[in-house]
CSV table of C-alpha atoms in Angstrom, one decimal:
chain,number,residue,atom,x,y,z
A,1,UNK,CA,0.0,0.0,0.0
A,2,UNK,CA,1.5,3.3,-1.1
A,3,UNK,CA,2.0,6.0,1.6
A,4,UNK,CA,0.2,9.3,1.6
A,5,UNK,CA,2.1,12.6,1.3
A,6,UNK,CA,1.6,13.2,5.0
A,7,UNK,CA,2.9,9.7,5.9
A,8,UNK,CA,6.0,10.3,3.7
A,9,UNK,CA,6.6,13.7,5.3
A,10,UNK,CA,6.2,12.1,8.8
A,11,UNK,CA,8.8,9.4,7.9
A,12,UNK,CA,11.3,12.0,6.7
A,13,UNK,CA,11.0,14.2,9.7
A,14,UNK,CA,11.0,11.3,12.1
A,15,UNK,CA,14.2,9.9,10.5
A,16,UNK,CA,15.9,13.3,10.8
A,17,UNK,CA,15.0,13.6,14.5
A,18,UNK,CA,15.9,10.0,15.3
A,19,UNK,CA,19.3,10.3,13.5
A,20,UNK,CA,19.9,13.6,15.4
A,21,UNK,CA,20.0,15.8,12.2
A,22,UNK,CA,17.4,17.8,14.1
A,23,UNK,CA,19.2,18.1,17.5
A,24,UNK,CA,17.5,17.4,20.8
A,25,UNK,CA,16.6,20.7,22.5
A,26,UNK,CA,16.7,22.7,19.3
A,27,UNK,CA,13.8,24.8,17.8
A,28,UNK,CA,12.5,24.5,14.3
A,29,UNK,CA,9.4,26.1,12.6
A,30,UNK,CA,6.9,25.0,10.1
A,31,UNK,CA,8.4,27.5,7.6
A,32,UNK,CA,11.8,25.8,8.1
A,33,UNK,CA,10.3,22.4,7.4
A,34,UNK,CA,8.5,23.6,4.3
A,35,UNK,CA,11.8,24.9,2.9
A,36,UNK,CA,13.9,22.0,4.1
A,37,UNK,CA,11.6,19.3,2.8
A,38,UNK,CA,10.2,21.3,-0.1
A,39,UNK,CA,6.7,20.3,1.1
A,40,UNK,CA,3.3,22.0,1.7
A,41,UNK,CA,2.1,23.1,5.1
A,42,UNK,CA,-0.8,20.6,5.4
A,43,UNK,CA,1.2,17.4,5.3
A,44,UNK,CA,3.8,19.0,7.6
A,45,UNK,CA,1.1,19.8,10.2
A,46,UNK,CA,-0.3,16.3,10.1
A,47,UNK,CA,3.2,14.9,10.6
A,48,UNK,CA,3.9,17.3,13.5
A,49,UNK,CA,0.7,16.1,15.2
A,50,UNK,CA,1.9,12.5,15.0
A,51,UNK,CA,5.4,13.3,16.2
A,52,UNK,CA,4.1,15.3,19.1
A,53,UNK,CA,2.0,12.3,20.1
A,54,UNK,CA,5.1,10.2,20.1
A,55,UNK,CA,7.1,12.6,22.2
A,56,UNK,CA,9.6,13.7,19.6
A,57,UNK,CA,8.3,17.2,19.2
A,58,UNK,CA,6.7,19.6,21.6
A,59,UNK,CA,4.5,22.3,20.0
A,60,UNK,CA,5.1,25.7,21.8
A,61,UNK,CA,2.6,28.4,20.7
A,62,UNK,CA,4.3,31.5,19.3
A,63,UNK,CA,7.7,29.9,19.8
A,64,UNK,CA,7.9,27.0,17.3
A,65,UNK,CA,8.6,23.3,17.5
A,66,UNK,CA,10.9,22.0,20.2
A,67,UNK,CA,12.8,18.8,19.4
A,68,UNK,CA,12.5,17.1,22.8
A,69,UNK,CA,15.5,16.4,24.9
A,70,UNK,CA,16.8,12.8,25.4
A,71,UNK,CA,16.1,11.8,29.0
A,72,UNK,CA,18.6,9.0,29.6
A,73,UNK,CA,17.2,8.0,33.0
A,74,UNK,CA,13.7,7.4,31.5
A,75,UNK,CA,15.0,4.8,29.0
A,76,UNK,CA,14.7,1.8,31.3
A,77,UNK,CA,11.0,2.6,31.8
A,78,UNK,CA,10.7,2.8,28.1
A,79,UNK,CA,12.5,-0.5,27.6
A,80,UNK,CA,10.1,-2.2,30.1
A,81,UNK,CA,7.1,-1.1,28.0
A,82,UNK,CA,8.8,-1.9,24.7
A,83,UNK,CA,9.7,-5.5,26.0
A,84,UNK,CA,6.0,-6.3,26.5
A,85,UNK,CA,4.9,-4.9,23.2
A,86,UNK,CA,7.7,-6.6,21.2
A,87,UNK,CA,6.9,-9.9,22.8
A,88,UNK,CA,3.3,-9.6,21.9
A,89,UNK,CA,4.1,-8.5,18.4
A,90,UNK,CA,6.4,-11.5,17.9
A,91,UNK,CA,3.7,-13.9,19.2
A,92,UNK,CA,1.0,-12.4,17.0
A,93,UNK,CA,3.2,-12.3,13.9
A,94,UNK,CA,4.1,-16.0,14.4
A,95,UNK,CA,0.4,-16.7,14.7
A,96,UNK,CA,-1.1,-14.4,12.1
A,97,UNK,CA,1.5,-13.9,9.4
A,98,UNK,CA,0.7,-15.2,5.9
A,99,UNK,CA,2.9,-17.7,4.0
A,100,UNK,CA,4.4,-14.8,2.0
A,101,UNK,CA,5.1,-12.8,5.2
A,102,UNK,CA,6.8,-15.8,6.8
A,103,UNK,CA,8.9,-16.1,3.7
A,104,UNK,CA,9.9,-12.4,4.0
A,105,UNK,CA,10.8,-13.0,7.7
A,106,UNK,CA,13.1,-15.8,6.6
A,107,UNK,CA,14.7,-13.6,3.9
A,108,UNK,CA,15.4,-10.9,6.5
A,109,UNK,CA,16.9,-13.5,8.8
A,110,UNK,CA,19.2,-14.8,6.2
A,111,UNK,CA,20.4,-11.3,5.3
A,112,UNK,CA,20.9,-10.5,9.0
A,113,UNK,CA,23.1,-13.6,9.4
A,114,UNK,CA,25.4,-12.3,6.6
A,115,UNK,CA,25.9,-8.9,8.3
A,116,UNK,CA,29.5,-8.0,9.2
A,117,UNK,CA,30.7,-5.6,11.9
A,118,UNK,CA,31.0,-2.7,9.4
A,119,UNK,CA,27.5,-3.3,7.8
A,120,UNK,CA,25.8,-0.6,9.8
A,121,UNK,CA,23.8,0.9,6.9
A,122,UNK,CA,22.7,-2.6,5.8
A,123,UNK,CA,21.7,-3.6,9.4
A,124,UNK,CA,19.6,-0.4,9.9
A,125,UNK,CA,17.8,-1.1,6.6
A,126,UNK,CA,17.0,-4.7,7.6
A,127,UNK,CA,16.0,-3.7,11.1
A,128,UNK,CA,13.4,-1.2,9.6
A,129,UNK,CA,12.2,-3.9,7.2
A,130,UNK,CA,11.8,-6.3,10.1
A,131,UNK,CA,9.9,-3.8,12.3
A,132,UNK,CA,7.6,-2.8,9.4
A,133,UNK,CA,6.8,-6.4,8.7
A,134,UNK,CA,6.2,-7.2,12.4
A,135,UNK,CA,3.8,-4.3,12.5
A,136,UNK,CA,2.0,-5.4,9.4
A,137,UNK,CA,1.8,-9.1,10.2
A,138,UNK,CA,0.8,-8.9,13.8
A,139,UNK,CA,-2.7,-8.1,12.7
A,140,UNK,CA,-3.6,-5.8,15.7
A,141,UNK,CA,-4.0,-2.1,15.1
A,142,UNK,CA,-3.7,-1.3,18.8
A,143,UNK,CA,-0.3,-3.0,19.0
A,144,UNK,CA,0.8,-1.0,16.0
A,145,UNK,CA,-0.1,2.2,17.7
A,146,UNK,CA,1.5,1.2,20.9
A,147,UNK,CA,4.9,0.3,19.4
A,148,UNK,CA,5.0,3.7,17.6
A,149,UNK,CA,4.9,5.4,21.0
A,150,UNK,CA,8.2,3.9,22.0
A,151,UNK,CA,10.0,2.8,18.9
A,152,UNK,CA,11.2,6.2,17.7
A,153,UNK,CA,12.3,7.3,21.1
A,154,UNK,CA,14.2,4.0,21.5
A,155,UNK,CA,15.9,4.4,18.1
A,156,UNK,CA,16.9,8.0,18.8
A,157,UNK,CA,18.5,6.9,22.2
A,158,UNK,CA,20.5,4.3,20.3
A,159,UNK,CA,21.8,6.8,17.8
A,160,UNK,CA,22.6,9.2,20.6
A,161,UNK,CA,24.7,6.7,22.6
A,162,UNK,CA,26.3,4.9,19.6
A,163,UNK,CA,27.1,7.9,17.4
A,164,UNK,CA,25.5,6.0,14.6
A,165,UNK,CA,27.7,2.9,15.0
A,166,UNK,CA,26.9,-0.5,16.5
A,167,UNK,CA,29.6,-1.9,18.9
A,168,UNK,CA,28.3,-5.5,18.6
A,169,UNK,CA,26.6,-5.5,15.3
A,170,UNK,CA,27.0,-9.2,14.6
A,171,UNK,CA,25.5,-10.1,18.0
A,172,UNK,CA,22.6,-7.7,17.4
A,173,UNK,CA,22.0,-9.1,13.9
A,174,UNK,CA,21.9,-12.7,15.2
A,175,UNK,CA,19.4,-11.8,17.9
A,176,UNK,CA,17.1,-10.1,15.3
A,177,UNK,CA,17.6,-13.1,13.0
A,178,UNK,CA,16.5,-15.5,15.7
A,179,UNK,CA,13.2,-13.7,16.2
A,180,UNK,CA,12.6,-13.7,12.4
A,181,UNK,CA,13.3,-17.4,12.2
A,182,UNK,CA,10.9,-18.3,15.0
A,183,UNK,CA,8.2,-16.2,13.3
A,184,UNK,CA,8.8,-17.8,10.0
A,185,UNK,CA,8.3,-21.2,11.6
A,186,UNK,CA,5.0,-20.1,13.1
A,187,UNK,CA,6.4,-20.9,16.6
A,188,UNK,CA,4.6,-18.5,19.0
A,189,UNK,CA,6.5,-19.5,22.2
A,190,UNK,CA,9.8,-19.5,20.5
A,191,UNK,CA,9.1,-16.1,18.9
A,192,UNK,CA,8.4,-14.7,22.4
A,193,UNK,CA,11.5,-16.3,23.9
A,194,UNK,CA,13.8,-14.9,21.1
A,195,UNK,CA,12.1,-11.5,21.5
A,196,UNK,CA,12.9,-11.5,25.2
A,197,UNK,CA,16.6,-12.3,24.5
A,198,UNK,CA,16.8,-9.4,22.1
A,199,UNK,CA,15.2,-7.1,24.7
A,200,UNK,CA,17.6,-8.5,27.4
A,201,UNK,CA,20.5,-7.3,25.2
A,202,UNK,CA,18.9,-3.9,24.7
A,203,UNK,CA,18.1,-3.5,28.4
A,204,UNK,CA,21.7,-4.3,29.4
A,205,UNK,CA,22.9,-1.8,26.8
A,206,UNK,CA,20.6,0.8,28.3
A,207,UNK,CA,21.7,0.1,31.9
A,208,UNK,CA,25.4,0.3,30.8
A,209,UNK,CA,24.7,3.6,29.1
A,210,UNK,CA,23.1,5.1,32.3
A,211,UNK,CA,25.9,3.8,34.5
A,212,UNK,CA,28.5,5.4,32.3
A,213,UNK,CA,27.0,8.9,32.3
């Protein structure tokens, strides 16, 4: 299904915020976004509403749009919520995904296993494909909405702490691959277990980040 202009605009702005092109704590305006993205005001305003709902932007009347700060100490609470949503998504995807979607999970898994330490761009692309496929195949709109509330904030924290690099990329790729394999097999319990292992890694990374402040 093709994206609307507002959805495309949202994706572009979200990516720029997550990858820190629009710095935390900085102000931007609708006029700036129109010029920067070469886009009309209506899709930009729709995108801003979604981003504000996800906690990435705060709309300040007569001042502009504040790119929210990164609160490192709140990340563990965020991980706790994300763990439960990710586990449910993995279970539902294993249960509800079509034959074609299971095939796609297998293809992502195979590609993940081939990642090397310097394949950051490749991994990020595969990670997004996996997340999009999880959201699509879980078959639950409320779960889709819930993951959006934490996913962007989690990704931005990762970029902030890693400066765009992944210290243990091969380990991360294998953990993601294991989730995809379980879903492709339609094994609900295994999918949940592998999702938990992935979130264990992310939680430990978050704790280390907080301890090293």
